[in-house]
Backbone as a ProteinNet text record, in pm:
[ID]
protein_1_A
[PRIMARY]
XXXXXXXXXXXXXXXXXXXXXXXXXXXXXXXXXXXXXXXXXXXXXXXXXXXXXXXXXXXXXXXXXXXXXXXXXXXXXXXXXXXXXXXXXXXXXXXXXXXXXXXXXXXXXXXXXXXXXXXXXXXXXXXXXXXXXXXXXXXXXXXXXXXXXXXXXXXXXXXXXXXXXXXXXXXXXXXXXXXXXXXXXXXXXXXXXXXXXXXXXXXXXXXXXXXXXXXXXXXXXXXXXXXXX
[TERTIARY]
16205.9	16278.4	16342.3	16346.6	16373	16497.6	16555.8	16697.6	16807.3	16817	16966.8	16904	16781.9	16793.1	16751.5	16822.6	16807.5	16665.8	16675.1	16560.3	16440.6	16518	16450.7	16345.6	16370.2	16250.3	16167.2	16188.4	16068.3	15983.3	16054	15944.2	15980.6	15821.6	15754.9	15817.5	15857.3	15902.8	16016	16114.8	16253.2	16313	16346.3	16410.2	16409.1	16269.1	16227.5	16274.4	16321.6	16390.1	16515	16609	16723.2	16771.8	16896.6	16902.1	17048.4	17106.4	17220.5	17225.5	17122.6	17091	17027.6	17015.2	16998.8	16845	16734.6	16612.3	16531.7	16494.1	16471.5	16400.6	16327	16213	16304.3	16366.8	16450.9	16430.6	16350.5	16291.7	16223.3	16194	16158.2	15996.1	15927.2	15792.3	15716.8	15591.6	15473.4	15431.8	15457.8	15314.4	15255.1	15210.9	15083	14932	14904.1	14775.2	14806.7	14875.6	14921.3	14926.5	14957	15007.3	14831.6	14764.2	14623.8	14520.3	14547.5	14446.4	14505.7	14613.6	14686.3	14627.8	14626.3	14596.7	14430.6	14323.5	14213.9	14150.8	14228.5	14180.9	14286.7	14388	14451.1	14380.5	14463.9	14391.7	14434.2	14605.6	14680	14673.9	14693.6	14729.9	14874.8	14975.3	15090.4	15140.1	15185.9	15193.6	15381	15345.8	15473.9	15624.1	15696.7	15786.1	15842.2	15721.5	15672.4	15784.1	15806	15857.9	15782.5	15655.8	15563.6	15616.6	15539.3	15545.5	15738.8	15836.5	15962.8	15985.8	15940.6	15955	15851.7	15744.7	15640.8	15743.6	15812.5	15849.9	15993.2	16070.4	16163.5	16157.2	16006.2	16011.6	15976.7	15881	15828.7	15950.8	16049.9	16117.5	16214.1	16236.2	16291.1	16195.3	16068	16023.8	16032	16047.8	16052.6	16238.7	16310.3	16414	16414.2	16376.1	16376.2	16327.4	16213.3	16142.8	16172.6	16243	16283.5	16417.8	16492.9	16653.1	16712.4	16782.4	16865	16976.2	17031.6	17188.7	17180.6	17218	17237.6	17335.8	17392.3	17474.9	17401.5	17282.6	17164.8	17166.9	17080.6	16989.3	17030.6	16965	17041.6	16947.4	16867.5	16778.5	16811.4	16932.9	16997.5	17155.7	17216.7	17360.2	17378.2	17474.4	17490.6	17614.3	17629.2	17756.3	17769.9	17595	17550.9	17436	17321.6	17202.1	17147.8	17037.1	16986.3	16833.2	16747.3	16597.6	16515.9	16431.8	16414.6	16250	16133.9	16032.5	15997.5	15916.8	15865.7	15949	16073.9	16188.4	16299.6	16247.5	16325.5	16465.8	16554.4	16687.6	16702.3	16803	16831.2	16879.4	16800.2	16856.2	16930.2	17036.7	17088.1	16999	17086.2	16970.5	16989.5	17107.2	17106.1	17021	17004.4	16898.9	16760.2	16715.4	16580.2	16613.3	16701.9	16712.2	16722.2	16747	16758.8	16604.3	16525.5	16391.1	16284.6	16294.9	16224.9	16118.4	16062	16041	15890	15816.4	15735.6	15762.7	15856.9	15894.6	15952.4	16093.9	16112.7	16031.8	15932.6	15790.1	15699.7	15676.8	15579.7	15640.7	15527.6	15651.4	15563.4	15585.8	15493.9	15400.9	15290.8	15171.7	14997.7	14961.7	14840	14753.9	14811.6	14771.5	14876.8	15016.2	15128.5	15242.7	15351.9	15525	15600.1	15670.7	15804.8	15881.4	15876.8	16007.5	15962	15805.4	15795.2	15736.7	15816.8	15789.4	15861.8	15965.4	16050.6	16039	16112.8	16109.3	15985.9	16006.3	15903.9	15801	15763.4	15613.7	15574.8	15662.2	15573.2	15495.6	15584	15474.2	15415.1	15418.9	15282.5	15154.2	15192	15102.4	15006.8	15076.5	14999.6	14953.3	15048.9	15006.1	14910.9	14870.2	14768.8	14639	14621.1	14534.3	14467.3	14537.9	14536.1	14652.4	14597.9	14683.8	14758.5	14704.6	14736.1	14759.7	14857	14860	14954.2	14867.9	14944.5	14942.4	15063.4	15111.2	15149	15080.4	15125.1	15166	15190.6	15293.1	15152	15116.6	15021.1	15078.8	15156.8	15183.8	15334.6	15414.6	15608.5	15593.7	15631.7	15649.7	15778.6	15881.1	16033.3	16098.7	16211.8	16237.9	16419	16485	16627.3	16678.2	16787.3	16835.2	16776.4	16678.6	16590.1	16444.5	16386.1	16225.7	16134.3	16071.7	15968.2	15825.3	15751.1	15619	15494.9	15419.5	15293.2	15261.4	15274	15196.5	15056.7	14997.8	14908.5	14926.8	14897	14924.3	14772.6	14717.7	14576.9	14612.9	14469.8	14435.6	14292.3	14268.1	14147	14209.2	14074.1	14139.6	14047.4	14103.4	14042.1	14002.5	14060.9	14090.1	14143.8	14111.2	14119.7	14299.4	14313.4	14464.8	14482	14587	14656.1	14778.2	14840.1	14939.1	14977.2	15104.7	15143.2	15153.3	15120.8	15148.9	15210.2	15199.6	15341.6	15339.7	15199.6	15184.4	15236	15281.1	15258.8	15142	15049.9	14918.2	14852.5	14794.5	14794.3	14624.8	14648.7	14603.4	14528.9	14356.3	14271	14151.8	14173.4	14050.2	14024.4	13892.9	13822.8	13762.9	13858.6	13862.6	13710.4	13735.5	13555.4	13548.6	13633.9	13664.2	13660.5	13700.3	13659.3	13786.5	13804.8	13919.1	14055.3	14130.8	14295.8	14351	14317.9	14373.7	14461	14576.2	14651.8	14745.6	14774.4	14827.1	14999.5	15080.3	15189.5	15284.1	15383.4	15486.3	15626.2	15719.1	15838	15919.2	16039.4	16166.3	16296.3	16307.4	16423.7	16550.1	16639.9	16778.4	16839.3	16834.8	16895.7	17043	17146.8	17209.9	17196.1	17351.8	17293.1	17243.4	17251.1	17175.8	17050	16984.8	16872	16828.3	16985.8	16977.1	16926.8	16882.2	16784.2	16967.9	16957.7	17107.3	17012.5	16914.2	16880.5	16720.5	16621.6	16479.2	16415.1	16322	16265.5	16148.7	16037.3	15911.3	15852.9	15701.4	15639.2	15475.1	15433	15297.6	15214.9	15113.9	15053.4	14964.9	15126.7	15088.2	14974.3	14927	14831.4	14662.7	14740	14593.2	14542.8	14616.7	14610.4	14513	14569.6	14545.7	14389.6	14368.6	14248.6	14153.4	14160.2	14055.9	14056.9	14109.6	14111.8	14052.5	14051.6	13961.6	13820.7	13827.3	13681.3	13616.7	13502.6	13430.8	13504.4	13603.7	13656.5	13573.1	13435.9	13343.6	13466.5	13508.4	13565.1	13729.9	13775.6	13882.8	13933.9	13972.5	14019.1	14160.2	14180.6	14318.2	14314.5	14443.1	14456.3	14623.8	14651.4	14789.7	14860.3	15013.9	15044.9	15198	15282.8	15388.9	15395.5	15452.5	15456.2	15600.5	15625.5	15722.3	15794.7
5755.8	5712.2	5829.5	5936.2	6066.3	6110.7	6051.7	6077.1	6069.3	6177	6180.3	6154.5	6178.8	6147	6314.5	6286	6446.8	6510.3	6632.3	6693.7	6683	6631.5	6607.8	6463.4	6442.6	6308.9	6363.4	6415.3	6467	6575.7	6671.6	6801.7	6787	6767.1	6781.4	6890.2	6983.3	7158.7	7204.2	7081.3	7100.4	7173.5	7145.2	7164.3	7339.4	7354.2	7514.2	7612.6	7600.7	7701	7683.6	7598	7630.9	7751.6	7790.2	7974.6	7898.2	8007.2	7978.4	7922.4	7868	7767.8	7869.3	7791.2	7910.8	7803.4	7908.2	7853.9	7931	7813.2	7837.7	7955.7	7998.5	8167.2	8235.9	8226.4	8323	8315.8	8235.8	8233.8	8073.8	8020.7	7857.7	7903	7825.1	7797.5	7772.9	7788.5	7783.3	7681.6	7565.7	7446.2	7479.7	7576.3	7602.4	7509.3	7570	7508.2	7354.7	7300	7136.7	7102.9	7155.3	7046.4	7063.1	7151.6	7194.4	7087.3	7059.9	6981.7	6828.1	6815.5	6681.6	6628.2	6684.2	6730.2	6697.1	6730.1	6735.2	6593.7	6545.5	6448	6341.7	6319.1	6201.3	6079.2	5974	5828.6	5767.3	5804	5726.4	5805.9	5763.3	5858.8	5796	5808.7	5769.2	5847.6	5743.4	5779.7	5890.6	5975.7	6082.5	5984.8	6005.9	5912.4	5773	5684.7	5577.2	5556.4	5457.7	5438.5	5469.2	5489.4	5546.3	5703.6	5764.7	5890.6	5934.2	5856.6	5897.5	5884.6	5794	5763.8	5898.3	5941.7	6001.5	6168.6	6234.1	6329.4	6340.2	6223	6243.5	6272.2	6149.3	6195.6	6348.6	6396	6539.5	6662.6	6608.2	6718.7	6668	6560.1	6504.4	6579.6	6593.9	6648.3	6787.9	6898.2	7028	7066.5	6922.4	7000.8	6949.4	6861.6	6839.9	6910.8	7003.9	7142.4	7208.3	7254	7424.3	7451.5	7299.5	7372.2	7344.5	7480.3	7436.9	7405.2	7381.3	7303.1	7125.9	7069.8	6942.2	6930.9	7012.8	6997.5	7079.5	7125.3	7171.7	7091.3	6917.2	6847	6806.2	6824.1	6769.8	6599.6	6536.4	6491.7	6317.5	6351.3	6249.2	6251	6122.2	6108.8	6155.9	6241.3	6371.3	6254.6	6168.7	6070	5978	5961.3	5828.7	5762.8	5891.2	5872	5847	5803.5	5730.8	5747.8	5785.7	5789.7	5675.7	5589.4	5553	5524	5495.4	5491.7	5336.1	5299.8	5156.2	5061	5037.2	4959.2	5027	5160.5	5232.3	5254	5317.7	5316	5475.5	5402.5	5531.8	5625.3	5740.5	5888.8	5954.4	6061.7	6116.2	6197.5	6303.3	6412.8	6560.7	6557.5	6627.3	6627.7	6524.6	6526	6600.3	6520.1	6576.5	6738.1	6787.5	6910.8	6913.5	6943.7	6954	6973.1	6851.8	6840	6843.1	6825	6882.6	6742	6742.7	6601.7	6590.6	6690.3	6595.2	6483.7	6583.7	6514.8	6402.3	6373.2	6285.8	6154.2	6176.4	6063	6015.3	6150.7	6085.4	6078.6	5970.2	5865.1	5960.3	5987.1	6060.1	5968.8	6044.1	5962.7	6077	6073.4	6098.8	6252.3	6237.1	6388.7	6482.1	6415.4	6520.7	6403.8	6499.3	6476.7	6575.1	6503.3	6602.8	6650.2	6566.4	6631.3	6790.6	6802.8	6895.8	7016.3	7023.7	7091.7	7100.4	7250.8	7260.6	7223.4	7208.5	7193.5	7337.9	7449.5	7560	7546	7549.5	7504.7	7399.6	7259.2	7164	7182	7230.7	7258.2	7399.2	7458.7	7545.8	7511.6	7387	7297.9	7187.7	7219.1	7063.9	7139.3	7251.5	7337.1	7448.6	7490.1	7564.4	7512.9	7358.2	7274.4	7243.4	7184	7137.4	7266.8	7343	7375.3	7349.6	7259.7	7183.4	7026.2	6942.4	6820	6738.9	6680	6670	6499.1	6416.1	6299.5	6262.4	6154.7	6023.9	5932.3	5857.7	5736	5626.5	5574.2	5433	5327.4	5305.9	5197.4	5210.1	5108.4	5045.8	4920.9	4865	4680.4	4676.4	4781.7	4740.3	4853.8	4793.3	4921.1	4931.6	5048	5083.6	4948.3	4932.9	5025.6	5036.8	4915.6	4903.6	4904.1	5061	5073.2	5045.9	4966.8	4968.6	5010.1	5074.7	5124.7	5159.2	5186	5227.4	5397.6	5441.8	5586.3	5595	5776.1	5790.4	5957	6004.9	6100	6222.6	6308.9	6324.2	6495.2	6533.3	6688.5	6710.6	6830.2	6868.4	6902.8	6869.5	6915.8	7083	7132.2	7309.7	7376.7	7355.4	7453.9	7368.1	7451.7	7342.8	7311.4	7165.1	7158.3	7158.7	7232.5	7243.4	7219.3	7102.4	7075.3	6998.5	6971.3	6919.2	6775.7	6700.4	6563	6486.6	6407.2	6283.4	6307.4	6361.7	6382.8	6536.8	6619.3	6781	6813.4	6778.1	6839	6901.9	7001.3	7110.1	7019.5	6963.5	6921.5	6998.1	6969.7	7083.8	7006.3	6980.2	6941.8	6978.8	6964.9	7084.6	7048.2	7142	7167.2	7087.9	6977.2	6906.7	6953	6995.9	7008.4	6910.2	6784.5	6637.4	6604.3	6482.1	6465.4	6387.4	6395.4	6339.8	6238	6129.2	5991.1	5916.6	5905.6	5801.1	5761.6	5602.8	5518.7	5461.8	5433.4	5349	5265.4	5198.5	5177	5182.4	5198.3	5278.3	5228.9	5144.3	5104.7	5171.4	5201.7	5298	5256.5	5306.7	5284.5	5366.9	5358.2	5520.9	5482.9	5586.6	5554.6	5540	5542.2	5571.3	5695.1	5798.4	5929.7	5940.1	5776.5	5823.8	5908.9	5933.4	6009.8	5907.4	5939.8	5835.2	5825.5	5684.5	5646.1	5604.4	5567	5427.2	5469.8	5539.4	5550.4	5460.9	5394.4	5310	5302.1	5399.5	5447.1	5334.5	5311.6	5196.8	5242.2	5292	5354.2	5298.7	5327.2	5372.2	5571.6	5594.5	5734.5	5779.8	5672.2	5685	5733.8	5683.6	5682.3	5816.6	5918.7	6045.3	6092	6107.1	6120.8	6096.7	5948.2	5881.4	5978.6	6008.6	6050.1	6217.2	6281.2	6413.9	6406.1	6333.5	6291.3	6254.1	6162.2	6107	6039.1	6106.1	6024.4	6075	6188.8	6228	6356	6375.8	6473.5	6620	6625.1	6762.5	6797.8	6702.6	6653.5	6740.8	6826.8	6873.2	6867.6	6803.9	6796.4	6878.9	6951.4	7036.8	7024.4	6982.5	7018.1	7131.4	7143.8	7284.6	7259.9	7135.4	7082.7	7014.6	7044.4	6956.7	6892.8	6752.2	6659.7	6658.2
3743.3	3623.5	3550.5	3613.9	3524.6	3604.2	3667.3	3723	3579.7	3578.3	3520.6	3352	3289.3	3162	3074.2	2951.5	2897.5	2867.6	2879.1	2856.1	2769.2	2638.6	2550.7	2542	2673.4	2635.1	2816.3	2873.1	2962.8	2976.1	2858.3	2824.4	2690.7	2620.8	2482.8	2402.6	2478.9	2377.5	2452.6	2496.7	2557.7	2445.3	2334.1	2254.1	2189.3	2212.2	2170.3	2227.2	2351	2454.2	2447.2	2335.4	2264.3	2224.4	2294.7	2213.9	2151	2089.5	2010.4	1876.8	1842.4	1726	1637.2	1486.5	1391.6	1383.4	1372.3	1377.7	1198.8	1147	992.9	956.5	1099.3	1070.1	1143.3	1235.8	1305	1452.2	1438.9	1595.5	1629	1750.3	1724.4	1733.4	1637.1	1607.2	1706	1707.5	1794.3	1814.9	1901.2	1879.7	1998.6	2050.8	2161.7	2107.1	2030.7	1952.6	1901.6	1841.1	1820.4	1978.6	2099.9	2211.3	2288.8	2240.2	2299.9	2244.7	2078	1999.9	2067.1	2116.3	2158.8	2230.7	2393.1	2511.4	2475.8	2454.5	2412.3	2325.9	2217	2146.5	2112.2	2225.8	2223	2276.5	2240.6	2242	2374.3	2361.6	2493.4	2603.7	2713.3	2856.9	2931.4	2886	2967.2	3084.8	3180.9	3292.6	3263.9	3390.3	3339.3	3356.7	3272.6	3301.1	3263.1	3203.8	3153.9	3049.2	2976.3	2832.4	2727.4	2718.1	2604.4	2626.7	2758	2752.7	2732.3	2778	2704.6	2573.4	2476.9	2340.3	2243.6	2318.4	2257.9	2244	2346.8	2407.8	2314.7	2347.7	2180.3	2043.4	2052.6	1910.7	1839.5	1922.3	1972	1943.2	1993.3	2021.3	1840.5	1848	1716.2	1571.7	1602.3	1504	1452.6	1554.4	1569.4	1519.4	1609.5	1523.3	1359.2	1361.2	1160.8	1114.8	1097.1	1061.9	1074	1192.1	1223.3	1240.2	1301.2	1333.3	1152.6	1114.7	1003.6	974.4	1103.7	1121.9	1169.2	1104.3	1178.6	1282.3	1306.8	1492.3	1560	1539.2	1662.2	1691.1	1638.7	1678.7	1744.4	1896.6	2004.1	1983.7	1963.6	1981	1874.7	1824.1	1750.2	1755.2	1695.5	1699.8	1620.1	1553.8	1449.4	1358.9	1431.7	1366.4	1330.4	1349.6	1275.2	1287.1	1211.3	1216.5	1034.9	1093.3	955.9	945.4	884.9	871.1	706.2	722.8	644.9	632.2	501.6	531	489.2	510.9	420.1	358.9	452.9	394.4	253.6	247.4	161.9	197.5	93.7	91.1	275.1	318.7	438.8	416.1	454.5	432	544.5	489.2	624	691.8	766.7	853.8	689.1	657.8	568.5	460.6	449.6	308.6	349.2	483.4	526.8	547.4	573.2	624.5	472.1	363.5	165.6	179.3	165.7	102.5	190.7	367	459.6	516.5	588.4	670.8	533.6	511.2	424.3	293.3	262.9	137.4	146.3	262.4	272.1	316.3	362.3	376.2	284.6	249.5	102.9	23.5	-87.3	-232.1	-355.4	-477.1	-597	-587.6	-552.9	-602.2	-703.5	-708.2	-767.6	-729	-593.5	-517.3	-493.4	-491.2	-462.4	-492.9	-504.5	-565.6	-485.2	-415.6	-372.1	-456.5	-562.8	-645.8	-702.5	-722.1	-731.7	-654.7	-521.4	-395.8	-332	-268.8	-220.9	-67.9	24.1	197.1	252.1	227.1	249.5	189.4	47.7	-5	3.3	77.6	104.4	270.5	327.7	459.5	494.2	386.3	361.7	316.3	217	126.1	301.5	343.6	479.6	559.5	633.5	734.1	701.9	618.6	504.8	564	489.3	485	632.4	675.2	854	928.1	1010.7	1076.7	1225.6	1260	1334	1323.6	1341.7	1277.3	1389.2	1550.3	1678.7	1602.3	1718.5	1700.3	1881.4	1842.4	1980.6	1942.4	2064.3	2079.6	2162.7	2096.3	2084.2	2218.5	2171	2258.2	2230.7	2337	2289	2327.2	2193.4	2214.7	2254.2	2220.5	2333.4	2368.3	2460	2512.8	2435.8	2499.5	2454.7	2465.5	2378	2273.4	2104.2	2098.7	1988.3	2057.9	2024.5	2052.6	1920.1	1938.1	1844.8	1892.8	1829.7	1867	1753	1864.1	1733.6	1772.4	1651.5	1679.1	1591.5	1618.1	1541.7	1520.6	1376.9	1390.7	1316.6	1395.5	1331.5	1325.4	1288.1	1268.9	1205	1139	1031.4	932.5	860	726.3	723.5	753.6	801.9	627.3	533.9	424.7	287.4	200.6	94	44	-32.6	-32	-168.8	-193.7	-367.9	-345.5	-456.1	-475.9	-584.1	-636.5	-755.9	-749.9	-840.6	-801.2	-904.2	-913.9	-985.7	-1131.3	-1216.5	-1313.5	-1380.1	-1278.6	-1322.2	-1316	-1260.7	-1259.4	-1112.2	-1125.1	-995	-946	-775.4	-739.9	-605.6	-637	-526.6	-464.2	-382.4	-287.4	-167.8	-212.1	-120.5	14.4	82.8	287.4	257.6	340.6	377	565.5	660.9	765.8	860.2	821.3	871.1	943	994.1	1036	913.3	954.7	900.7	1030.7	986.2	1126.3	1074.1	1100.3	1037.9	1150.3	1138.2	1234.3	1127.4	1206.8	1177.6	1271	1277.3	1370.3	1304.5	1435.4	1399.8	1490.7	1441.3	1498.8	1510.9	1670.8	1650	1732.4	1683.4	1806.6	1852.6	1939.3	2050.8	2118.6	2109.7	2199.2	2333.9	2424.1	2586.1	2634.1	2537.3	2568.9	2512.7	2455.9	2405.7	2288.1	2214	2070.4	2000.9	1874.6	1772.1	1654.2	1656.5	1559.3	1408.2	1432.4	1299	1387.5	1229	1253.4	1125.4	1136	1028.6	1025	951.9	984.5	896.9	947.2	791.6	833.4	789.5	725.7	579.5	563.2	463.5	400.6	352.2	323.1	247	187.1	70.3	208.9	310	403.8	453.2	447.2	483.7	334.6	248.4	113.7	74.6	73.6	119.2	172	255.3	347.5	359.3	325.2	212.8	119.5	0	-112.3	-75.3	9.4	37.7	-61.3	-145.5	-253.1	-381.3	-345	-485.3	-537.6	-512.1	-554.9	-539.1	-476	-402.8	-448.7	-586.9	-651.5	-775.2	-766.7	-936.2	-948.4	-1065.1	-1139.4	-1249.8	-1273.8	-1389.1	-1434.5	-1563.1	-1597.3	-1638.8	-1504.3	-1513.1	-1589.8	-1590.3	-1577.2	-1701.8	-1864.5	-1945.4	-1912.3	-1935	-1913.6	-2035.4
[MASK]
+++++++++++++++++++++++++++++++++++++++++++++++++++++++++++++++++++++++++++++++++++++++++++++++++++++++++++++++++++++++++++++++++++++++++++++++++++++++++++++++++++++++++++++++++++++++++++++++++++++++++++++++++++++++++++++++++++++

């Protein structure tokens, strides 16, 4: 099944061995250790080739360039002419915006533990990758195939170290590394062209669930106000 289809959906870190492209550190990022914790404590086993293991391998490579490439005509990995990202039935964002405010922000909504608005694209994934430094993602299952995939993923890690961040109130938010796990599940409808670029992504989660389970009983919780409104 791998006759003739692009790179980016049969090697996981196709995209990293990109030269020419302007890469946000100067150089493309490491996931040695994310594809090791993967490899080790994944759920699914898709066969090479499969429609899971192609949907899992895009999105893969789809994620690395939203983080690291800082041009939107890098991304080889989407239609540059008419792509769309959206979360929980929310309004659709371009690729530009996410490349503005950076893939966390554009996912999470202000809530109680953290606010994008008050966290740039760099201090928000210092704020996650700090915490968990590793944070691998699979592809669950595909209820369909091209040109509309829908599927289930899951996306896990540790919580290694304690997390501080600002949240919806202005108030500097700290809880403390328990070293437990971070499991969170969703599904995600996408449309690809005939090259398999992503046109229209429509993620639906519960973000609050990551959050959740960082807190735990709350014991390990301090809020402090840094931000008068």
């Amino acid at each position: 099944m791998s006759d003739g289809l692009p790179d980016y959906v049969l090697d996981a870190n196709a995209v990293l061995k990109d030269t020419n492209v302007r890469w946000r550190h100067g150089q493309p990022p490491d996931y040695s250790k994310t594809r090791v914790v993967w490899a080790e404590t994944k759920k699914a086993n898709h066969t090479a080739g499969s429609l899971p293991d192609l949907v899992e391998k895009l999105v893969k490579n789809w994620e690395i360039e939203a983080s690291y490439k800082t041009q939107l005509k890098d991304w080889r990995t989407i239609d540059t002419s008419d792509y769309t990202f959206s979360v929980n039935g929310g309004p659709p964002q371009t690729g530009e915006h996410m490349l503005n405010v950076g893939t966390y922000n554009a996912i999470i909504e202000p809530n109680e533990f953290y606010c994008p608005f008050h966290s740039s694209f760099d201090a928000s994934h210092k704020t996650f990758k700090r915490m968990m430094p590793t944070f691998a993602w699979e592809v669950l299952e595909v209820f369909s195939g091209p040109p509309q995939v829908s599927f289930r993923w899951r996306h896990w890690g540790t919580m290694k170290e304690d997390y501080v961040g600002l949240n919806n109130k202005g108030e500097k938010v700290t809880i403390k590394g328990h070293g437990g796990p971070i499991d969170i599940e969703g599904v995600a409808v996408a449309i690809v062209n005939d090259k398999l670029q992503l046109k229209k992504v429509e993620v639906f989660f519960d973000p609050m669930t990551m959050f959740r389970q960082m807190a735990g009983d709350g014991s390990g919780v301090e809020k402090r106000l840094v931000l008068d409104f």
